[in-house]
Amino acid sequence: RDLIAVAAAEEVIWRKDGDLWETLLFSVGFGCTHLKIGSVAGSVHMGVFCLVSRWLESRYGLTASVLFHSAYNLAHACDLGRKTQ
């Protein structure tokens, strides 16, 4: 339940219409917010995630990027659950 709400909130906050530089800036910012939960490589991963999500939003709408983000969060949660068993 929270996975979808968090994904929706982040998509609304971070997917702002803008030019290429604004998109890159938001992607770097989104990646940097994830430094506390991972490594620099993980932050780069999240920056690329942001670019993909932004592309989905611009091509198919906000709902598509929220669904993508929710699916990513669910897969991550399942993977963490599997690793802790």
GROMACS .gro file of N, CA, C and O in nm:
model
  340
    1ARG      N    1   0.083  -0.119   0.000
    1ARG     CA    2   0.000   0.000   0.000
    1ARG      C    3   0.087   0.125   0.000
    1ARG      O    4   0.066   0.214  -0.079
    2ASP      N    5   0.183   0.131   0.092
    2ASP     CA    6   0.272   0.247   0.097
    2ASP      C    7   0.360   0.258  -0.027
    2ASP      O    8   0.401   0.368  -0.063
    3LEU      N    9   0.389   0.144  -0.090
    3LEU     CA   10   0.474   0.146  -0.208
    3LEU      C   11   0.413   0.232  -0.319
    3LEU      O   12   0.484   0.308  -0.385
    4ILE      N   13   0.284   0.222  -0.336
    4ILE     CA   14   0.217   0.299  -0.440
    4ILE      C   15   0.207   0.446  -0.400
    4ILE      O   16   0.233   0.535  -0.481
    5ALA      N   17   0.175   0.472  -0.274
    5ALA     CA   18   0.163   0.611  -0.228
    5ALA      C   19   0.297   0.683  -0.237
    5ALA      O   20   0.304   0.799  -0.281
    6VAL      N   21   0.404   0.617  -0.196
    6VAL     CA   22   0.538   0.677  -0.204
    6VAL      C   23   0.575   0.702  -0.349
    6VAL      O   24   0.626   0.809  -0.384
    7ALA      N   25   0.552   0.604  -0.434
    7ALA     CA   26   0.585   0.620  -0.576
    7ALA      C   27   0.507   0.736  -0.638
    7ALA      O   28   0.563   0.818  -0.711
    8ALA      N   29   0.378   0.744  -0.607
    8ALA     CA   30   0.296   0.852  -0.662
    8ALA      C   31   0.346   0.988  -0.614
    8ALA      O   32   0.358   1.082  -0.693
    9ALA      N   33   0.377   0.998  -0.486
    9ALA     CA   34   0.425   1.125  -0.431
    9ALA      C   35   0.557   1.165  -0.495
    9ALA      O   36   0.576   1.281  -0.534
   10GLU      N   37   0.650   1.070  -0.506
   10GLU     CA   38   0.779   1.103  -0.566
   10GLU      C   39   0.764   1.142  -0.712
   10GLU      O   40   0.834   1.231  -0.761
   11GLU      N   41   0.675   1.075  -0.784
   11GLU     CA   42   0.655   1.110  -0.924
   11GLU      C   43   0.601   1.252  -0.938
   11GLU      O   44   0.644   1.328  -1.025
   12VAL      N   45   0.508   1.290  -0.852
   12VAL     CA   46   0.453   1.425  -0.858
   12VAL      C   47   0.561   1.528  -0.823
   12VAL      O   48   0.572   1.632  -0.888
   13ILE      N   49   0.643   1.497  -0.724
   13ILE     CA   50   0.747   1.591  -0.681
   13ILE      C   51   0.858   1.604  -0.785
   13ILE      O   52   0.901   1.714  -0.818
   14TRP      N   53   0.907   1.492  -0.838
   14TRP     CA   54   1.028   1.493  -0.919
   14TRP      C   55   1.006   1.502  -1.069
   14TRP      O   56   1.099   1.531  -1.143
   15ARG      N   57   0.888   1.475  -1.119
   15ARG     CA   58   0.865   1.478  -1.265
   15ARG      C   59   0.806   1.610  -1.305
   15ARG      O   60   0.687   1.624  -1.327
   16LYS      N   61   0.889   1.707  -1.316
   16LYS     CA   62   0.844   1.841  -1.352
   16LYS      C   63   0.874   1.864  -1.501
   16LYS      O   64   0.982   1.832  -1.547
   17ASP      N   65   0.778   1.917  -1.572
   17ASP     CA   66   0.802   1.946  -1.714
   17ASP      C   67   0.913   2.048  -1.725
   17ASP      O   68   0.916   2.147  -1.652
   18GLY      N   69   1.003   2.023  -1.816
   18GLY     CA   70   1.113   2.116  -1.835
   18GLY      C   71   1.199   2.074  -1.953
   18GLY      O   72   1.172   1.974  -2.019
   19ASP      N   73   1.302   2.150  -1.975
   19ASP     CA   74   1.392   2.119  -2.085
   19ASP      C   75   1.490   2.009  -2.042
   19ASP      O   76   1.481   1.953  -1.933
   20LEU      N   77   1.582   1.978  -2.128
   20LEU     CA   78   1.679   1.871  -2.102
   20LEU      C   79   1.759   1.895  -1.975
   20LEU      O   80   1.777   1.805  -1.894
   21TRP      N   81   1.805   2.019  -1.956
   21TRP     CA   82   1.887   2.050  -1.838
   21TRP      C   83   1.808   2.035  -1.709
   21TRP      O   84   1.859   1.986  -1.608
   22GLU      N   85   1.683   2.076  -1.709
   22GLU     CA   86   1.599   2.059  -1.590
   22GLU      C   87   1.576   1.911  -1.560
   22GLU      O   88   1.580   1.868  -1.446
   23THR      N   89   1.553   1.833  -1.666
   23THR     CA   90   1.535   1.689  -1.649
   23THR      C   91   1.660   1.626  -1.590
   23THR      O   92   1.652   1.545  -1.497
   24LEU      N   93   1.777   1.663  -1.642
   24LEU     CA   94   1.902   1.610  -1.588
   24LEU      C   95   1.924   1.654  -1.443
   24LEU      O   96   1.966   1.575  -1.359
   25LEU      N   97   1.893   1.779  -1.414
   25LEU     CA   98   1.909   1.830  -1.278
   25LEU      C   99   1.819   1.754  -1.180
   25LEU      O  100   1.862   1.713  -1.071
   26PHE      N  101   1.693   1.732  -1.218
   26PHE     CA  102   1.602   1.657  -1.132
   26PHE      C  103   1.648   1.512  -1.116
   26PHE      O  104   1.635   1.453  -1.009
   27SER      N  105   1.704   1.454  -1.222
   27SER     CA  106   1.753   1.316  -1.214
   27SER      C  107   1.870   1.306  -1.117
   27SER      O  108   1.877   1.213  -1.036
   28VAL      N  109   1.962   1.401  -1.124
   28VAL     CA  110   2.075   1.403  -1.030
   28VAL      C  111   2.024   1.425  -0.888
   28VAL      O  112   2.066   1.357  -0.794
   29GLY      N  113   1.930   1.516  -0.871
   29GLY     CA  114   1.873   1.542  -0.739
   29GLY      C  115   1.804   1.419  -0.682
   29GLY      O  116   1.824   1.384  -0.565
   30PHE      N  117   1.727   1.351  -0.765
   30PHE     CA  118   1.658   1.230  -0.719
   30PHE      C  119   1.760   1.124  -0.679
   30PHE      O  120   1.745   1.058  -0.577
   31GLY      N  121   1.864   1.109  -0.759
   31GLY     CA  122   1.970   1.013  -0.726
   31GLY      C  123   2.037   1.048  -0.594
   31GLY      O  124   2.062   0.961  -0.510
   32CYS      N  125   2.065   1.175  -0.573
   32CYS     CA  126   2.133   1.219  -0.450
   32CYS      C  127   2.046   1.196  -0.326
   32CYS      O  128   2.100   1.170  -0.218
   33THR      N  129   1.916   1.204  -0.340
   33THR     CA  130   1.831   1.177  -0.223
   33THR      C  131   1.841   1.032  -0.179
   33THR      O  132   1.800   0.999  -0.067
   34HIS      N  133   1.895   0.947  -0.265
   34HIS     CA  134   1.908   0.805  -0.231
   34HIS      C  135   2.048   0.769  -0.182
   34HIS      O  136   2.076   0.651  -0.157
   35LEU      N  137   2.136   0.865  -0.165
   35LEU     CA  138   2.270   0.838  -0.112
   35LEU      C  139   2.265   0.774   0.026
   35LEU      O  140   2.345   0.687   0.057
   36LYS      N  141   2.171   0.816   0.106
   36LYS     CA  142   2.162   0.766   0.244
   36LYS      C  143   2.126   0.618   0.251
   36LYS      O  144   2.150   0.553   0.352
   37ILE      N  145   2.068   0.564   0.146
   37ILE     CA  146   2.028   0.423   0.149
   37ILE      C  147   2.117   0.335   0.062
   37ILE      O  148   2.089   0.218   0.044
   38GLY      N  149   2.222   0.390   0.010
   38GLY     CA  150   2.308   0.309  -0.076
   38GLY      C  151   2.440   0.376  -0.103
   38GLY      O  152   2.485   0.462  -0.030
   39SER      N  153   2.499   0.336  -0.211
   39SER     CA  154   2.630   0.384  -0.250
   39SER      C  155   2.616   0.489  -0.360
   39SER      O  156   2.507   0.521  -0.405
   40VAL      N  157   2.731   0.539  -0.403
   40VAL     CA  158   2.731   0.632  -0.517
   40VAL      C  159   2.676   0.561  -0.641
   40VAL      O  160   2.596   0.617  -0.716
   41ALA      N  161   2.717   0.436  -0.660
   41ALA     CA  162   2.666   0.359  -0.775
   41ALA      C  163   2.514   0.345  -0.766
   41ALA      O  164   2.444   0.354  -0.868
   42GLY      N  165   2.462   0.326  -0.644
   42GLY     CA  166   2.318   0.318  -0.626
   42GLY      C  167   2.249   0.449  -0.659
   42GLY      O  168   2.139   0.450  -0.715
   43SER      N  169   2.314   0.559  -0.626
   43SER     CA  170   2.257   0.690  -0.658
   43SER      C  171   2.255   0.715  -0.808
   43SER      O  172   2.160   0.771  -0.861
   44VAL      N  173   2.361   0.672  -0.876
   44VAL     CA  174   2.363   0.682  -1.023
   44VAL      C  175   2.251   0.597  -1.081
   44VAL      O  176   2.179   0.640  -1.173
   45HIS      N  177   2.235   0.478  -1.027
   45HIS     CA  178   2.126   0.388  -1.070
   45HIS      C  179   1.991   0.459  -1.056
   45HIS      O  180   1.909   0.455  -1.147
   46MET      N  181   1.970   0.526  -0.942
   46MET     CA  182   1.843   0.596  -0.920
   46MET      C  183   1.829   0.717  -1.011
   46MET      O  184   1.719   0.752  -1.052
   47GLY      N  185   1.941   0.782  -1.045
   47GLY     CA  186   1.936   0.892  -1.141
   47GLY      C  187   1.891   0.845  -1.278
   47GLY      O  188   1.808   0.909  -1.345
   48VAL      N  189   1.943   0.729  -1.321
   48VAL     CA  190   1.901   0.671  -1.449
   48VAL      C  191   1.754   0.628  -1.440
   48VAL      O  192   1.677   0.649  -1.534
   49PHE      N  193   1.717   0.570  -1.326
   49PHE     CA  194   1.576   0.535  -1.303
   49PHE      C  195   1.488   0.658  -1.326
   49PHE      O  196   1.383   0.651  -1.388
   50CYS      N  197   1.531   0.772  -1.273
   50CYS     CA  198   1.456   0.897  -1.285
   50CYS      C  199   1.441   0.937  -1.432
   50CYS      O  200   1.334   0.981  -1.474
   51LEU      N  201   1.547   0.922  -1.509
   51LEU     CA  202   1.540   0.956  -1.652
   51LEU      C  203   1.438   0.867  -1.724
   51LEU      O  204   1.360   0.915  -1.806
   52VAL      N  205   1.440   0.738  -1.693
   52VAL     CA  206   1.344   0.645  -1.755
   52VAL      C  207   1.202   0.683  -1.714
   52VAL      O  208   1.111   0.689  -1.797
   53SER      N  209   1.183   0.710  -1.586
   53SER     CA  210   1.051   0.747  -1.537
   53SER      C  211   1.002   0.877  -1.601
   53SER      O  212   0.885   0.890  -1.638
   54ARG      N  213   1.093   0.971  -1.616
   54ARG     CA  214   1.057   1.099  -1.679
   54ARG      C  215   1.019   1.078  -1.825
   54ARG      O  216   0.925   1.139  -1.875
   55TRP      N  217   1.091   0.990  -1.894
   55TRP     CA  218   1.058   0.960  -2.033
   55TRP      C  219   0.919   0.898  -2.041
   55TRP      O  220   0.838   0.936  -2.127
   56LEU      N  221   0.890   0.801  -1.952
   56LEU     CA  222   0.757   0.739  -1.950
   56LEU      C  223   0.648   0.842  -1.926
   56LEU      O  224   0.544   0.840  -1.992
   57GLU      N  225   0.674   0.933  -1.832
   57GLU     CA  226   0.575   1.037  -1.802
   57GLU      C  227   0.552   1.128  -1.922
   57GLU      O  228   0.438   1.162  -1.955
   58SER      N  229   0.660   1.165  -1.990
   58SER     CA  230   0.643   1.256  -2.104
   58SER      C  231   0.578   1.186  -2.223
   58SER      O  232   0.507   1.250  -2.301
   59ARG      N  233   0.599   1.058  -2.235
   59ARG     CA  234   0.545   0.983  -2.348
   59ARG      C  235   0.402   0.931  -2.323
   59ARG      O  236   0.318   0.934  -2.411
   60TYR      N  237   0.379   0.880  -2.200
   60TYR     CA  238   0.253   0.811  -2.173
   60TYR      C  239   0.171   0.872  -2.058
   60TYR      O  240   0.062   0.825  -2.029
   61GLY      N  241   0.227   0.971  -1.989
   61GLY     CA  242   0.152   1.036  -1.882
   61GLY      C  243   0.200   0.996  -1.743
   61GLY      O  244   0.276   0.900  -1.725
   62LEU      N  245   0.155   1.073  -1.646
   62LEU     CA  246   0.197   1.054  -1.508
   62LEU      C  247   0.160   0.915  -1.455
   62LEU      O  248   0.237   0.854  -1.381
   63THR      N  249   0.046   0.863  -1.495
   63THR     CA  250   0.004   0.731  -1.448
   63THR      C  251   0.106   0.625  -1.486
   63THR      O  252   0.137   0.536  -1.405
   64ALA      N  253   0.162   0.634  -1.605
   64ALA     CA  254   0.262   0.536  -1.649
   64ALA      C  255   0.387   0.542  -1.562
   64ALA      O  256   0.441   0.438  -1.524
   65SER      N  257   0.433   0.662  -1.529
   65SER     CA  258   0.552   0.672  -1.446
   65SER      C  259   0.524   0.626  -1.303
   65SER      O  260   0.610   0.565  -1.239
   66VAL      N  261   0.404   0.651  -1.252
   66VAL     CA  262   0.367   0.602  -1.118
   66VAL      C  263   0.362   0.449  -1.118
   66VAL      O  264   0.412   0.384  -1.024
   67LEU      N  265   0.305   0.389  -1.221
   67LEU     CA  266   0.300   0.242  -1.229
   67LEU      C  267   0.440   0.183  -1.240
   67LEU      O  268   0.470   0.082  -1.174
   68PHE      N  269   0.525   0.243  -1.321
   68PHE     CA  270   0.664   0.197  -1.334
   68PHE      C  271   0.735   0.206  -1.199
   68PHE      O  272   0.801   0.111  -1.156
   69HIS      N  273   0.722   0.318  -1.133
   69HIS     CA  274   0.788   0.341  -1.004
   69HIS      C  275   0.733   0.243  -0.900
   69HIS      O  276   0.810   0.185  -0.821
   70SER      N  277   0.603   0.222  -0.898
   70SER     CA  278   0.541   0.128  -0.804
   70SER      C  279   0.591  -0.015  -0.828
   70SER      O  280   0.622  -0.087  -0.732
   71ALA      N  281   0.599  -0.054  -0.954
   71ALA     CA  282   0.648  -0.188  -0.987
   71ALA      C  283   0.795  -0.203  -0.944
   71ALA      O  284   0.834  -0.308  -0.892
   72TYR      N  285   0.873  -0.101  -0.965
   72TYR     CA  286   1.013  -0.103  -0.923
   72TYR      C  287   1.022  -0.118  -0.770
   72TYR      O  288   1.098  -0.201  -0.720
   73ASN      N  289   0.944  -0.037  -0.697
   73ASN     CA  290   0.945  -0.045  -0.551
   73ASN      C  291   0.900  -0.183  -0.502
   73ASN      O  292   0.957  -0.238  -0.407
   74LEU      N  293   0.799  -0.240  -0.566
   74LEU     CA  294   0.750  -0.373  -0.528
   74LEU      C  295   0.857  -0.479  -0.554
   74LEU      O  296   0.882  -0.565  -0.469
   75ALA      N  297   0.921  -0.473  -0.670
   75ALA     CA  298   1.028  -0.569  -0.701
   75ALA      C  299   1.142  -0.556  -0.600
   75ALA      O  300   1.197  -0.657  -0.554
   76HIS      N  301   1.177  -0.434  -0.566
   76HIS     CA  302   1.284  -0.411  -0.468
   76HIS      C  303   1.243  -0.467  -0.331
   76HIS      O  304   1.324  -0.532  -0.264
   77ALA      N  305   1.121  -0.444  -0.289
   77ALA     CA  306   1.073  -0.495  -0.160
   77ALA      C  307   1.073  -0.648  -0.158
   77ALA      O  308   1.112  -0.709  -0.058
   78CYS      N  309   1.031  -0.709  -0.268
   78CYS     CA  310   1.031  -0.856  -0.277
   78CYS      C  311   1.174  -0.909  -0.272
   78CYS      O  312   1.200  -1.011  -0.207
   79ASP      N  313   1.265  -0.842  -0.339
   79ASP     CA  314   1.405  -0.885  -0.339
   79ASP      C  315   1.465  -0.873  -0.199
   79ASP      O  316   1.535  -0.964  -0.153
   80LEU      N  317   1.436  -0.764  -0.129
   80LEU     CA  318   1.485  -0.749   0.008
   80LEU      C  319   1.427  -0.855   0.099
   80LEU      O  320   1.496  -0.911   0.184
   81GLY      N  321   1.298  -0.886   0.081
   81GLY     CA  322   1.233  -0.990   0.161
   81GLY      C  323   1.294  -1.126   0.136
   81GLY      O  324   1.315  -1.205   0.228
   82ARG      N  325   1.328  -1.153   0.012
   82ARG     CA  326   1.391  -1.280  -0.025
   82ARG      C  327   1.529  -1.292   0.036
   82ARG      O  328   1.568  -1.397   0.085
   83LYS      N  329   1.603  -1.182   0.038
   83LYS     CA  330   1.741  -1.185   0.091
   83LYS      C  331   1.745  -1.198   0.242
   83LYS      O  332   1.843  -1.245   0.297
   84THR      N  333   1.638  -1.156   0.311
   84THR     CA  334   1.637  -1.164   0.457
   84THR      C  335   1.584  -1.298   0.509
   84THR      O  336   1.587  -1.322   0.628
   85GLN      N  337   1.535  -1.381   0.421
   85GLN     CA  338   1.481  -1.513   0.463
   85GLN      C  339   1.591  -1.613   0.486
   85GLN      O  340   1.692  -1.617   0.434
   0.00000   0.00000   0.00000
